[in-house]
Amino acid sequence: QVQLVESGGGLVQAGGSLRLSCAASGPTVSYEMLAWFRQAPGKDREFVAHISWNRGSVDIAASVRGRFTISRDNTRSTMTLQMNSLTPEDTAVYYCAAKSLGARQYVYWGQGTQVTVSS
């Protein structure tokens, strides 16, 4: 069973930075793909970025590209989302998610961490 635990959320002023972390545990084959999603109040859940655990290949949503960076530390089974130049539109609950390679949907989810950006 895969467990995902996010940390690092909080309150920051516009233009500031935050770093989110996701600690993964369980069979690594079950979390070949790790991702960040976010959900703002009254909005649908939105893809932010994903990374391949073994290959390190990444994809980042256009809305955050150039401001957010995703990375992973295989030795610590941790994925990180570095968020720079934050705007109030980035305010949301950020979720870590995982799936095995080839799976169509993300099946493992963390509990979420709140990010609030004040103007």
XYZ file of N, CA, C and O in Angstrom:
476
model
N 0.849 -1.189 0.000
C 0.000 0.000 0.000
C 0.887 1.242 0.000
O 1.822 1.348 0.779
N 0.585 2.148 -0.881
C 1.352 3.387 -0.996
C 0.755 4.441 -0.070
O -0.463 4.622 -0.008
N 1.617 5.128 0.628
C 1.184 6.260 1.445
C 1.933 7.506 1.001
O 3.139 7.456 0.750
N 1.211 8.597 0.912
C 1.778 9.871 0.487
C 1.472 10.917 1.548
O 0.319 11.075 1.953
N 2.493 11.624 1.976
C 2.318 12.637 3.015
C 2.939 13.940 2.536
O 4.140 14.020 2.301
N 2.080 14.961 2.376
C 2.557 16.271 1.939
C 2.950 17.132 3.140
O 2.415 16.973 4.239
N 3.831 18.059 2.879
C 4.205 19.053 3.877
C 4.704 20.300 3.157
O 5.018 20.247 1.960
N 4.747 21.402 3.894
C 5.344 22.614 3.353
C 4.388 23.710 2.956
O 4.823 24.780 2.531
N 3.096 23.482 3.064
C 2.152 24.536 2.725
C 2.179 25.653 3.747
O 2.847 25.571 4.777
N 1.442 26.716 3.450
C 1.379 27.833 4.378
C 0.888 29.089 3.714
O 0.330 29.049 2.611
N 1.102 30.201 4.404
C 0.680 31.512 3.928
C 1.905 32.294 3.467
O 2.914 32.352 4.179
N 1.795 32.880 2.297
C 2.912 33.654 1.747
C 2.347 34.843 0.991
O 1.228 34.785 0.470
N 3.109 35.916 0.937
C 2.694 37.078 0.160
C 2.947 36.865 -1.321
O 3.842 36.093 -1.706
N 2.188 37.559 -2.128
C 2.376 37.489 -3.580
C 3.823 37.825 -3.924
O 4.406 38.754 -3.362
N 4.368 37.043 -4.841
C 5.755 37.201 -5.229
C 6.707 36.323 -4.439
O 7.886 36.207 -4.797
N 6.207 35.724 -3.387
C 7.024 34.879 -2.543
C 7.151 33.457 -3.072
O 6.675 33.134 -4.168
N 7.797 32.622 -2.267
C 8.065 31.241 -2.657
C 7.678 30.277 -1.536
O 7.686 30.646 -0.354
N 7.349 29.074 -1.939
C 7.113 27.978 -1.011
C 7.638 26.702 -1.633
O 7.689 26.586 -2.864
N 8.011 25.764 -0.779
C 8.433 24.455 -1.251
C 7.563 23.404 -0.597
O 7.496 23.313 0.622
N 6.911 22.615 -1.433
C 6.103 21.505 -0.955
C 6.874 20.210 -1.110
O 7.599 20.023 -2.090
N 6.682 19.324 -0.156
C 7.307 18.009 -0.224
C 6.253 16.927 -0.100
O 5.224 17.113 0.549
N 6.540 15.811 -0.738
C 5.665 14.649 -0.667
C 6.540 13.441 -0.362
O 7.401 13.091 -1.172
N 6.309 12.849 0.785
C 7.056 11.661 1.163
C 6.241 10.429 0.796
O 5.081 10.303 1.202
N 6.851 9.542 0.013
C 6.165 8.348 -0.456
C 6.713 7.115 0.235
O 7.907 7.001 0.482
N 5.831 6.195 0.535
C 6.245 4.915 1.105
C 5.420 3.810 0.477
O 4.289 4.038 0.030
N 5.999 2.608 0.448
C 5.330 1.491 -0.175
C 6.122 0.989 -1.364
O 7.229 1.460 -1.630
N 5.587 0.052 -2.118
C 6.302 -0.497 -3.271
C 6.562 0.566 -4.333
O 5.624 1.215 -4.803
N 7.819 0.756 -4.703
C 8.147 1.823 -5.651
C 7.502 1.609 -7.008
O 7.237 2.563 -7.734
N 7.219 0.358 -7.370
C 6.565 0.116 -8.657
C 5.179 0.738 -8.684
O 4.629 1.049 -9.744
N 4.613 0.976 -7.512
C 3.276 1.555 -7.436
C 3.290 3.058 -7.570
O 2.226 3.665 -7.724
N 4.446 3.672 -7.468
C 4.483 5.115 -7.643
C 5.566 5.526 -8.638
O 6.356 6.420 -8.393
N 5.574 4.864 -9.771
C 6.476 5.238 -10.845
C 6.210 6.666 -11.314
O 7.125 7.384 -11.693
N 4.966 7.078 -11.302
C 4.625 8.447 -11.649
C 4.099 9.152 -10.410
O 3.176 8.689 -9.748
N 4.687 10.288 -10.116
C 4.247 11.119 -9.005
C 3.834 12.477 -9.543
O 4.474 13.006 -10.465
N 2.809 13.016 -8.957
C 2.272 14.274 -9.485
C 1.779 15.187 -8.369
O 1.520 14.748 -7.249
N 1.656 16.443 -8.726
C 0.989 17.442 -7.898
C -0.264 17.915 -8.621
O -0.221 18.231 -9.807
N -1.338 17.958 -7.865
C -2.580 18.569 -8.314
C -2.950 19.652 -7.310
O -2.440 19.676 -6.197
N -3.844 20.515 -7.700
C -4.340 21.520 -6.767
C -5.814 21.758 -7.018
O -6.322 21.557 -8.118
N -6.469 22.193 -5.954
C -7.891 22.510 -6.066
C -8.183 23.770 -5.281
O -7.998 23.809 -4.053
N -8.621 24.780 -5.995
C -9.009 26.042 -5.378
C -10.495 25.990 -5.018
O -11.252 25.216 -5.618
N -10.927 26.796 -4.078
C -12.341 26.790 -3.674
C -13.258 27.052 -4.866
O -13.048 27.992 -5.643
N -14.236 26.183 -5.034
C -15.205 26.354 -6.102
C -14.725 25.970 -7.482
O -15.433 26.183 -8.473
N -13.525 25.397 -7.561
C -12.973 25.031 -8.861
C -12.665 23.535 -8.911
O -12.544 22.870 -7.887
N -12.521 23.027 -10.116
C -12.148 21.631 -10.290
C -10.682 21.427 -9.937
O -9.871 22.365 -9.977
N -10.367 20.187 -9.616
C -8.970 19.842 -9.359
C -8.172 20.024 -10.644
O -8.618 19.659 -11.726
N -6.976 20.569 -10.506
C -6.154 20.949 -11.655
C -4.786 20.278 -11.569
O -4.140 20.270 -10.513
N -4.328 19.735 -12.682
C -2.984 19.166 -12.765
C -1.960 20.283 -12.682
O -2.112 21.323 -13.330
N -0.917 20.055 -11.905
C 0.157 21.041 -11.777
C 1.445 20.545 -12.436
O 2.037 21.229 -13.272
N 1.881 19.344 -12.060
C 3.132 18.815 -12.596
C 3.237 17.346 -12.253
O 2.618 16.874 -11.286
N 4.041 16.617 -13.048
C 4.342 15.248 -12.680
C 5.782 14.909 -13.030
O 6.425 15.613 -13.818
N 6.270 13.862 -12.405
C 7.640 13.428 -12.623
C 7.687 11.906 -12.596
O 6.985 11.265 -11.817
N 8.517 11.354 -13.461
C 8.748 9.919 -13.486
C 9.781 9.574 -12.421
O 10.865 10.157 -12.397
N 9.451 8.617 -11.577
C 10.329 8.306 -10.454
C 11.690 7.795 -10.919
O 12.724 8.179 -10.401
N 11.696 6.907 -11.911
C 12.947 6.311 -12.339
C 13.681 7.152 -13.384
O 14.898 7.300 -13.324
N 12.948 7.690 -14.349
C 13.608 8.415 -15.438
C 13.794 9.900 -15.136
O 14.633 10.568 -15.744
N 12.976 10.417 -14.238
C 13.081 11.833 -13.906
C 12.466 12.762 -14.915
O 12.601 13.986 -14.796
N 11.790 12.232 -15.914
C 11.148 13.096 -16.904
C 9.975 13.821 -16.252
O 9.306 13.283 -15.387
N 9.754 15.061 -16.707
C 8.742 15.897 -16.061
C 7.790 16.511 -17.079
O 8.086 16.612 -18.269
N 6.658 16.918 -16.566
C 5.704 17.708 -17.330
C 5.103 18.715 -16.359
O 4.782 18.361 -15.216
N 4.988 19.944 -16.796
C 4.490 21.011 -15.940
C 3.381 21.756 -16.665
O 3.518 22.081 -17.844
N 2.303 22.032 -15.952
C 1.178 22.740 -16.544
C 1.605 24.125 -17.021
O 2.440 24.787 -16.390
N 1.012 24.550 -18.108
C 1.362 25.847 -18.697
C 1.127 26.993 -17.714
O 1.855 27.989 -17.736
N 0.124 26.852 -16.866
C -0.222 27.932 -15.945
C 0.861 28.212 -14.910
O 0.888 29.300 -14.322
N 1.737 27.249 -14.683
C 2.786 27.440 -13.665
C 4.185 27.277 -14.239
O 5.177 27.422 -13.515
N 4.276 26.963 -15.506
C 5.581 26.732 -16.118
C 6.435 27.999 -16.025
O 5.957 29.107 -16.255
N 7.676 27.790 -15.676
C 8.581 28.928 -15.510
C 8.598 29.453 -14.077
O 9.509 30.204 -13.703
N 7.607 29.065 -13.285
C 7.557 29.489 -11.879
C 7.700 28.306 -10.926
O 8.273 28.446 -9.855
N 7.176 27.155 -11.325
C 7.209 25.972 -10.479
C 8.207 24.964 -11.048
O 8.323 24.812 -12.272
N 8.875 24.261 -10.151
C 9.809 23.216 -10.540
C 9.513 21.962 -9.728
O 9.336 22.038 -8.510
N 9.487 20.822 -10.394
C 9.248 19.549 -9.716
C 10.524 18.728 -9.754
O 11.247 18.724 -10.760
N 10.797 18.048 -8.659
C 11.993 17.216 -8.591
C 11.726 16.067 -7.632
O 10.726 16.055 -6.921
N 12.640 15.087 -7.646
C 12.493 13.983 -6.701
C 13.851 13.567 -6.176
O 14.876 13.765 -6.836
N 13.840 13.008 -4.998
C 15.036 12.474 -4.357
C 14.765 10.997 -4.096
O 14.077 10.639 -3.152
N 15.322 10.171 -4.962
C 15.038 8.736 -4.853
C 15.556 8.136 -3.552
O 14.965 7.218 -3.004
N 16.658 8.676 -3.054
C 17.235 8.104 -1.834
C 16.350 8.358 -0.626
O 16.369 7.588 0.339
N 15.551 9.420 -0.690
C 14.678 9.752 0.427
C 13.213 9.513 0.108
O 12.346 9.806 0.932
N 12.947 8.994 -1.101
C 11.569 8.740 -1.535
C 10.705 9.981 -1.349
O 9.585 9.915 -0.823
N 11.235 11.098 -1.795
C 10.557 12.377 -1.621
C 10.468 13.131 -2.937
O 11.421 13.157 -3.705
N 9.327 13.727 -3.170
C 9.127 14.585 -4.333
C 8.916 16.007 -3.825
O 8.300 16.202 -2.769
N 9.430 16.970 -4.572
C 9.368 18.360 -4.141
C 8.774 19.233 -5.245
O 9.034 19.002 -6.428
N 7.993 20.189 -4.841
C 7.479 21.204 -5.761
C 7.956 22.556 -5.258
O 7.524 23.024 -4.210
N 8.877 23.154 -5.984
C 9.371 24.484 -5.665
C 8.507 25.500 -6.386
O 8.425 25.474 -7.621
N 7.883 26.375 -5.629
C 6.954 27.344 -6.209
C 7.487 28.750 -5.980
O 7.655 29.173 -4.834
N 7.763 29.445 -7.071
C 8.291 30.807 -7.018
C 7.311 31.785 -7.653
O 6.402 31.380 -8.378
N 7.489 33.045 -7.362
C 6.654 34.113 -7.944
C 5.170 33.800 -7.784
O 4.386 33.885 -8.730
N 4.806 33.434 -6.590
C 3.425 33.024 -6.325
C 2.472 34.199 -6.457
O 2.816 35.343 -6.141
N 1.277 33.895 -6.937
C 0.213 34.876 -7.073
C -1.008 34.381 -6.303
O -1.109 33.188 -5.986
N -1.952 35.267 -6.016
C -3.171 34.815 -5.318
C -3.911 33.707 -6.069
O -4.614 32.902 -5.445
N -3.740 33.647 -7.380
C -4.384 32.600 -8.173
C -3.793 31.223 -7.900
O -4.374 30.210 -8.301
N -2.667 31.160 -7.230
C -2.075 29.877 -6.857
C -2.644 29.343 -5.546
O -2.308 28.224 -5.136
N -3.481 30.111 -4.887
C -4.093 29.669 -3.647
C -4.963 28.443 -3.885
O -5.849 28.458 -4.739
N -4.685 27.378 -3.164
C -5.405 26.117 -3.352
C -4.902 25.101 -2.325
O -3.905 25.335 -1.644
N -5.606 23.990 -2.263
C -5.072 22.827 -1.567
C -4.286 22.017 -2.590
O -4.799 21.703 -3.668
N -3.056 21.730 -2.253
C -2.174 21.000 -3.154
C -2.092 19.544 -2.696
O -1.845 19.269 -1.523
N -2.281 18.649 -3.662
C -2.293 17.226 -3.388
C -1.158 16.525 -4.131
O -0.904 16.794 -5.308
N -0.548 15.601 -3.448
C 0.415 14.683 -4.052
C -0.350 13.434 -4.499
O -1.246 12.966 -3.777
N -0.010 12.911 -5.661
C -0.685 11.740 -6.184
C 0.329 10.805 -6.832
O 1.390 11.243 -7.293
N -0.030 9.523 -6.896
C 0.885 8.533 -7.462
C 0.120 7.477 -8.236
O -1.048 7.183 -7.959
N 0.813 6.917 -9.213
C 0.254 5.797 -9.959
C 1.419 4.978 -10.502
O 2.554 5.448 -10.605
N 1.123 3.754 -10.877
C 2.129 2.913 -11.496
C 2.251 3.281 -12.962
O 1.354 3.890 -13.549
N 3.391 2.940 -13.559
C 3.627 3.253 -14.961
C 2.572 2.559 -15.817
O 2.326 1.376 -15.672
N 1.953 3.301 -16.691
C 0.934 2.745 -17.566
C -0.476 2.843 -17.034
O -1.432 2.653 -17.779
N -0.618 3.122 -15.750
C -1.964 3.277 -15.192
C -2.617 4.522 -15.769
O -1.955 5.525 -16.026
N -3.911 4.455 -15.965
C -4.600 5.576 -16.585
C -4.879 6.703 -15.616
O -4.926 7.874 -16.009
N -5.073 6.362 -14.376
C -5.431 7.384 -13.400
C -4.545 7.279 -12.175
O -3.993 6.229 -11.863
N -4.434 8.406 -11.488
C -3.737 8.422 -10.222
C -4.660 7.819 -9.165
O -5.803 8.247 -9.022
N -4.143 6.831 -8.458
C -4.991 6.103 -7.516
C -4.613 6.345 -6.056
O -5.397 6.043 -5.161
N -3.407 6.843 -5.849
C -2.967 7.118 -4.494
C -2.886 8.627 -4.307
O -2.326 9.343 -5.145
N -3.449 9.096 -3.196
C -3.507 10.526 -2.936
C -3.091 10.832 -1.511
O -3.391 10.068 -0.580
N -2.425 11.959 -1.345
C -2.139 12.450 -0.018
C -3.330 13.212 0.534
O -4.346 13.373 -0.128
N -3.153 13.717 1.737
C -4.259 14.397 2.414
C -4.380 15.855 1.986
O -5.402 16.499 2.254
N -3.372 16.371 1.329
C -3.405 17.747 0.849
C -2.756 18.710 1.823
O -2.742 18.473 3.035
N -2.234 19.784 1.274
C -1.652 20.840 2.097
C -2.100 22.188 1.525
O -2.085 22.396 0.317
N -2.501 23.081 2.421
C -3.065 24.360 1.999
C -1.956 25.349 1.660
O -1.009 25.532 2.434
N -2.097 25.986 0.518
C -1.224 27.088 0.122
C -2.102 28.319 -0.061
O -3.059 28.288 -0.839
N -1.785 29.371 0.665
C -2.542 30.614 0.566
C -1.586 31.742 0.223
O -0.583 31.953 0.919
N -1.891 32.444 -0.858
C -1.059 33.554 -1.303
C -1.869 34.837 -1.142
O -2.927 34.993 -1.757
N -1.378 35.732 -0.322
C -2.074 36.992 -0.084
C -1.571 38.066 -1.052
O -0.405 38.072 -1.450
N -2.470 38.969 -1.382
C -2.115 40.038 -2.332
C -1.542 41.258 -1.623
O -1.575 41.358 -0.407
